[in-house]
Coordinates of C-alpha atoms in Angstrom, one line a residue:
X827 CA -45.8 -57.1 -31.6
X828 CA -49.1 -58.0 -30.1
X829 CA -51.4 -59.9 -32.9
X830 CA -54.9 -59.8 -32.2
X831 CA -58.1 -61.5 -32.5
X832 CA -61.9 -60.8 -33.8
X833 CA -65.1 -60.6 -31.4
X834 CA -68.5 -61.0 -32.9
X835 CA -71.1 -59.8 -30.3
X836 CA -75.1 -60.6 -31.2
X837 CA -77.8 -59.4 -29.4
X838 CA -81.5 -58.8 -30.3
X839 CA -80.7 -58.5 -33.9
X840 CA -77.9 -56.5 -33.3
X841 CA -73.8 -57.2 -34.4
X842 CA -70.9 -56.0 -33.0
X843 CA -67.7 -57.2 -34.5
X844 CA -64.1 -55.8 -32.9
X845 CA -60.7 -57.2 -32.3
X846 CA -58.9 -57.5 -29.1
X847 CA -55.6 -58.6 -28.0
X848 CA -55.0 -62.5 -29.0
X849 CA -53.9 -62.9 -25.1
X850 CA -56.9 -61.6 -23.9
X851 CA -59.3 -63.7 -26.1
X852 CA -60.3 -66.6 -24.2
X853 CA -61.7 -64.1 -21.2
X854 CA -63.2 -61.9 -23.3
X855 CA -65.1 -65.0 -25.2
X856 CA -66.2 -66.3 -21.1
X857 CA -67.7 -63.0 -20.4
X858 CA -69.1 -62.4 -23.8
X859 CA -71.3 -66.0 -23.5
X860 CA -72.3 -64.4 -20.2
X861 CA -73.3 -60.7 -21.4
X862 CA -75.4 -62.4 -24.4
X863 CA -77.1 -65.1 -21.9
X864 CA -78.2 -62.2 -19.7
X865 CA -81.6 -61.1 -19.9
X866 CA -81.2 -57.6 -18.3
X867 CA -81.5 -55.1 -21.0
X868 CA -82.1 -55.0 -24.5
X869 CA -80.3 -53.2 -27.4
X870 CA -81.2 -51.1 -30.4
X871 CA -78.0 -50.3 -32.1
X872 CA -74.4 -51.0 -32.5
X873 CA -73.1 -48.7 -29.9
X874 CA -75.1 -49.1 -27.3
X875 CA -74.5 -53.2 -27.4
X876 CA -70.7 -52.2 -27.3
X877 CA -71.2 -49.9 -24.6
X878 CA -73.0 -52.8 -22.7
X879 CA -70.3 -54.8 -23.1
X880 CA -67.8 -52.6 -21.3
X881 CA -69.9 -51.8 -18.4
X882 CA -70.8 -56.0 -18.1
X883 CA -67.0 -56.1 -18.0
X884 CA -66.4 -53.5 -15.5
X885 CA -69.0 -55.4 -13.1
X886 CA -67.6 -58.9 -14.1
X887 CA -64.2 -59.1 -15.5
X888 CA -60.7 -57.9 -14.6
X889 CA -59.6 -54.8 -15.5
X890 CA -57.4 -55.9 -18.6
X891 CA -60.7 -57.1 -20.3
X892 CA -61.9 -53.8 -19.7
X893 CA -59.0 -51.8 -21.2
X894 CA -59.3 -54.3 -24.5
X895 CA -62.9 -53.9 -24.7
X896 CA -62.9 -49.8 -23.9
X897 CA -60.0 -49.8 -26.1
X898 CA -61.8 -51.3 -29.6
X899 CA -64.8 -48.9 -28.9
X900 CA -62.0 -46.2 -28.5
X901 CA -61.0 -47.3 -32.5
X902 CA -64.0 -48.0 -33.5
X903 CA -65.7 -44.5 -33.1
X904 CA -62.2 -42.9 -33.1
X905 CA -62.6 -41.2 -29.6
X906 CA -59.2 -40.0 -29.6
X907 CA -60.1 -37.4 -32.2
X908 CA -64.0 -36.8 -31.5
X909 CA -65.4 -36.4 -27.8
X910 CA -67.7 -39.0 -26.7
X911 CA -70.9 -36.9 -26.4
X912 CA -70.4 -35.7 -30.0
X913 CA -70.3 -39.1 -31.3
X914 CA -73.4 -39.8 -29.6
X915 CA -74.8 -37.3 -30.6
X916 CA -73.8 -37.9 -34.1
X917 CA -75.4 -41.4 -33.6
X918 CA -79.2 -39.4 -33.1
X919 CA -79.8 -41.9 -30.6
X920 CA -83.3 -41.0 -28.3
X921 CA -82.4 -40.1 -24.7
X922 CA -82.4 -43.5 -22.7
X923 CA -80.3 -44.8 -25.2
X924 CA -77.6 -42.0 -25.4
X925 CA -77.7 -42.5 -21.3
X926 CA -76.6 -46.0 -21.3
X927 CA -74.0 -45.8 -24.1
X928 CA -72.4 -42.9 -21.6
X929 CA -72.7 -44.7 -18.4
X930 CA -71.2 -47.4 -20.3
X931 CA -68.1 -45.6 -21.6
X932 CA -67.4 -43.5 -18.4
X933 CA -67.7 -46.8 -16.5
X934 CA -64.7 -47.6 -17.1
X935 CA -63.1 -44.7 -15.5
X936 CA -61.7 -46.3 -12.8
X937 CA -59.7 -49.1 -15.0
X938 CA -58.2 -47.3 -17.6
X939 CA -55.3 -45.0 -18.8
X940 CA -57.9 -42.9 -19.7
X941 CA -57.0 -41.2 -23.6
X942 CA -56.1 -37.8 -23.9
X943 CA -59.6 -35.4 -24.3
X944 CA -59.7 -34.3 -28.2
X945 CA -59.1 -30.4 -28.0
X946 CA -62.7 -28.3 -27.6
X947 CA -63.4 -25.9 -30.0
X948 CA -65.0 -23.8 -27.8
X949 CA -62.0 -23.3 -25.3
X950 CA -59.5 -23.1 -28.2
X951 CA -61.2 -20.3 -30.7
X952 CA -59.0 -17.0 -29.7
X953 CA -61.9 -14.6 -30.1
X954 CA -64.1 -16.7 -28.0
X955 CA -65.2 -14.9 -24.7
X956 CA -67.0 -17.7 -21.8
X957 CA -69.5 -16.7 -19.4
X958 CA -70.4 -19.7 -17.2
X959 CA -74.4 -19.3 -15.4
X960 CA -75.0 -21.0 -12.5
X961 CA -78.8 -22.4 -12.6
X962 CA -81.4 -21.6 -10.3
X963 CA -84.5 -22.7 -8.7
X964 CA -87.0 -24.0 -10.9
X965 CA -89.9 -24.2 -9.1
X966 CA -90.6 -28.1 -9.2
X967 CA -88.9 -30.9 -6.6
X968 CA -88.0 -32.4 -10.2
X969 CA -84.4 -31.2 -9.6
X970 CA -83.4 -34.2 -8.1
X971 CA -84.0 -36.2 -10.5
X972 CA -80.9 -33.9 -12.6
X973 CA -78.7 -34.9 -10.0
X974 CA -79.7 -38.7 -10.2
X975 CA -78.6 -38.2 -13.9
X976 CA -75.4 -36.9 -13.3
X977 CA -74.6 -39.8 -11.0
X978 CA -76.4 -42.9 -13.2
X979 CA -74.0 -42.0 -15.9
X980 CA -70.8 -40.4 -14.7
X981 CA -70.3 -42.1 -11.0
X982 CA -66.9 -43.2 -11.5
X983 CA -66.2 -39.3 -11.9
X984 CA -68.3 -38.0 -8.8
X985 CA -68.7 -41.0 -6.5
X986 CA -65.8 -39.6 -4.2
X987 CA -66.7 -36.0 -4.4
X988 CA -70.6 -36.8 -3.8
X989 CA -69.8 -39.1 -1.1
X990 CA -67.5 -36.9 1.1
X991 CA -70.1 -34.0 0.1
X992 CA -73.2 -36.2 1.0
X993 CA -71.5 -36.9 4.3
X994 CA -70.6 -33.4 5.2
X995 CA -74.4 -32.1 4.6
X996 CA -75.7 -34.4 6.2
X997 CA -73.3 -33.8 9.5
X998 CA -74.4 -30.5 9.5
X999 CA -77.9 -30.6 8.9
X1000 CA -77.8 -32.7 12.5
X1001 CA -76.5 -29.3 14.1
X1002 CA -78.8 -28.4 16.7
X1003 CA -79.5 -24.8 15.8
X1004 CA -80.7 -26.5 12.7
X1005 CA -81.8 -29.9 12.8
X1006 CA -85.3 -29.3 12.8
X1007 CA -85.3 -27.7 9.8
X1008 CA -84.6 -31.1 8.3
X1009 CA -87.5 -33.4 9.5
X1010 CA -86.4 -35.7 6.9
X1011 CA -83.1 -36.1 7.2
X1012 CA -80.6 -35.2 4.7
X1013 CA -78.8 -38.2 2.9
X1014 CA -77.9 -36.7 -0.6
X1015 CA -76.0 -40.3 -0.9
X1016 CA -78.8 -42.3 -0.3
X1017 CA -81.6 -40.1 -1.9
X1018 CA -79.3 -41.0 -5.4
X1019 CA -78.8 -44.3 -5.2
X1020 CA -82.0 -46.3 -3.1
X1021 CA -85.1 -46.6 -5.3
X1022 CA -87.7 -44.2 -3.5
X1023 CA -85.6 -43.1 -0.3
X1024 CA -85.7 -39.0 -1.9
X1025 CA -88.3 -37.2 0.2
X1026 CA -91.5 -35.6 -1.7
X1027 CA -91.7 -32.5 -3.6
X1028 CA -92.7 -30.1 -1.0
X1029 CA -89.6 -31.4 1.3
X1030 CA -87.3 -30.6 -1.4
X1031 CA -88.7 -27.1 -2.3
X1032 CA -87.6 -26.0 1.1
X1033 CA -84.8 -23.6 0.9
X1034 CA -82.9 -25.2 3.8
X1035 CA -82.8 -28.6 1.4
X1036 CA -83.0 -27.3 -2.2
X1037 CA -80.4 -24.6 -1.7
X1038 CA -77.4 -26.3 -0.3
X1039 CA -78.0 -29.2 -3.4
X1040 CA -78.8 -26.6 -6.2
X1041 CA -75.1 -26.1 -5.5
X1042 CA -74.0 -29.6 -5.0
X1043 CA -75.4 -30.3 -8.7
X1044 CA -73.7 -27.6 -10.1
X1045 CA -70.5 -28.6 -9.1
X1046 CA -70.9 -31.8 -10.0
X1047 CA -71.7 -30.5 -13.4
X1048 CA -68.3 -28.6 -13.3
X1049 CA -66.4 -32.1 -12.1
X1050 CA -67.9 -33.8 -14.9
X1051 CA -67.0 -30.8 -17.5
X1052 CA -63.4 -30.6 -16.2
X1053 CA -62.5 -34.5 -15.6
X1054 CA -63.8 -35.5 -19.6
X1055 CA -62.0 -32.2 -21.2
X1056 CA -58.6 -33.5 -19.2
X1057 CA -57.5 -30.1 -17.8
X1058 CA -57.3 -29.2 -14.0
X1059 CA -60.1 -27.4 -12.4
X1060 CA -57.9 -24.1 -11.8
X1061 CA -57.3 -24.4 -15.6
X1062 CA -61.0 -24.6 -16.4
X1063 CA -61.5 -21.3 -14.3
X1064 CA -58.9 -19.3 -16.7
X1065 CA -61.0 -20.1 -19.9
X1066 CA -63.9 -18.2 -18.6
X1067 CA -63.3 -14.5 -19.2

């Protein structure tokens, strides 16, 4: 039987306390000193200074710190029974703040078993009849900054898919019956992750760039909605009537 030992995290006013396997302590205490010593961000509740944790233990630990840390936050807010947008949404934290606590959950993706998705309501209800609407247009460049987003938080789930889907536009916006539609290039990739590389508004608002990545969002919204409920994508398909 694996004993276990107690964490105490404190961070501008702020305590987390959680336990974590005994054999895992003396890592988890190294990159704790570190994550409290660093100056990068600041934290208003509980949650998000957990949450912290786990993503400063994605970028700096192993990936069996990782699973001990994810795990206690899994106990703590008992995300095997309640989806992790409902407790933070339970937690009435302000925007930025919901934003890291997610990007700090989902970024640990990549190292975990990841637990079983607590059944949806919404999916399960027998006389419940789903009609998914795709978005549209909306008239500002702003769009972009939806997709940036999706990314920030859940890029462990999309990196792949954005990357392969990034590459493919932008091989074909080089086409020559087309290329000079696209004076600015098309580099979905790069527009989402370099501080100003997107191009302006009015670039944007062209229906050669705005229409191919009106779609590219909303699929990346459906990749995020299939990957945190658990179920296959064909799965997802037969729920909508």
């Amino acid at each position: 039987m694996t004993t276990s030992r107690q964490i105490q995290l404190e961070r501008d006013s702020v305590v987390v306390t959680f336990d974590v396997p005994a054999h895992r302590l003396s890592a988890i205490k190294h990159l704790a000193r570190k994550f409290i010593d660093d100056p990068a961000a600041t934290f208003f509740s509980a949650i998000e200074l957990h949450a912290g944790f786990i993503q400063f233990c994605v970028d700096n630990g192993s990936s069996k710190a990782v699973i001990a840390v994810f795990d206690a936050f899994g106990l703590i807010y008992d995300t095997a029974a309640t989806d992790i947008h409902v407790v933070v949404q339970a937690q009435g934290l302000e925007n930025a703040a919901a934003r890291r606590v997610l990007k700090g959950y989902f970024s640990a993706w990549s190292f975990c078993p990841w637990p079983a998705a607590p059944q949806s309501a919404l999916f399960s209800a027998e006389n419940t009849r789903l009609m998914a609407i795709f978005g549209g247009q909306l008239g500002a460049g702003s769009y972009l900054d939806e997709a940036m987003w999706l990314f920030d938080v859940y890029r462990p789930l999309l990196v792949d898919f954005v990357t392969c889907m990034s590459a493919f536009l932008h091989r074909e916006s080089q086409d020559k019956r087309v290329v000079r539609m696209y004076s600015k290039g098309f580099d979905v990739l790069r527009w989402l992750t370099v501080a100003d590389a997107a191009p302006g508004e009015a670039y944007l608002l062209l229906s050669p760039v705005c229409m191919p990545l009106f779609s590219l969002i909303q699929m990346m919204h459906i990749m995020v909605l299939y990957k945190t409920l658990g179920i296959p994508p064909g799965d997802l398909v037969k729920r909508f009537k």
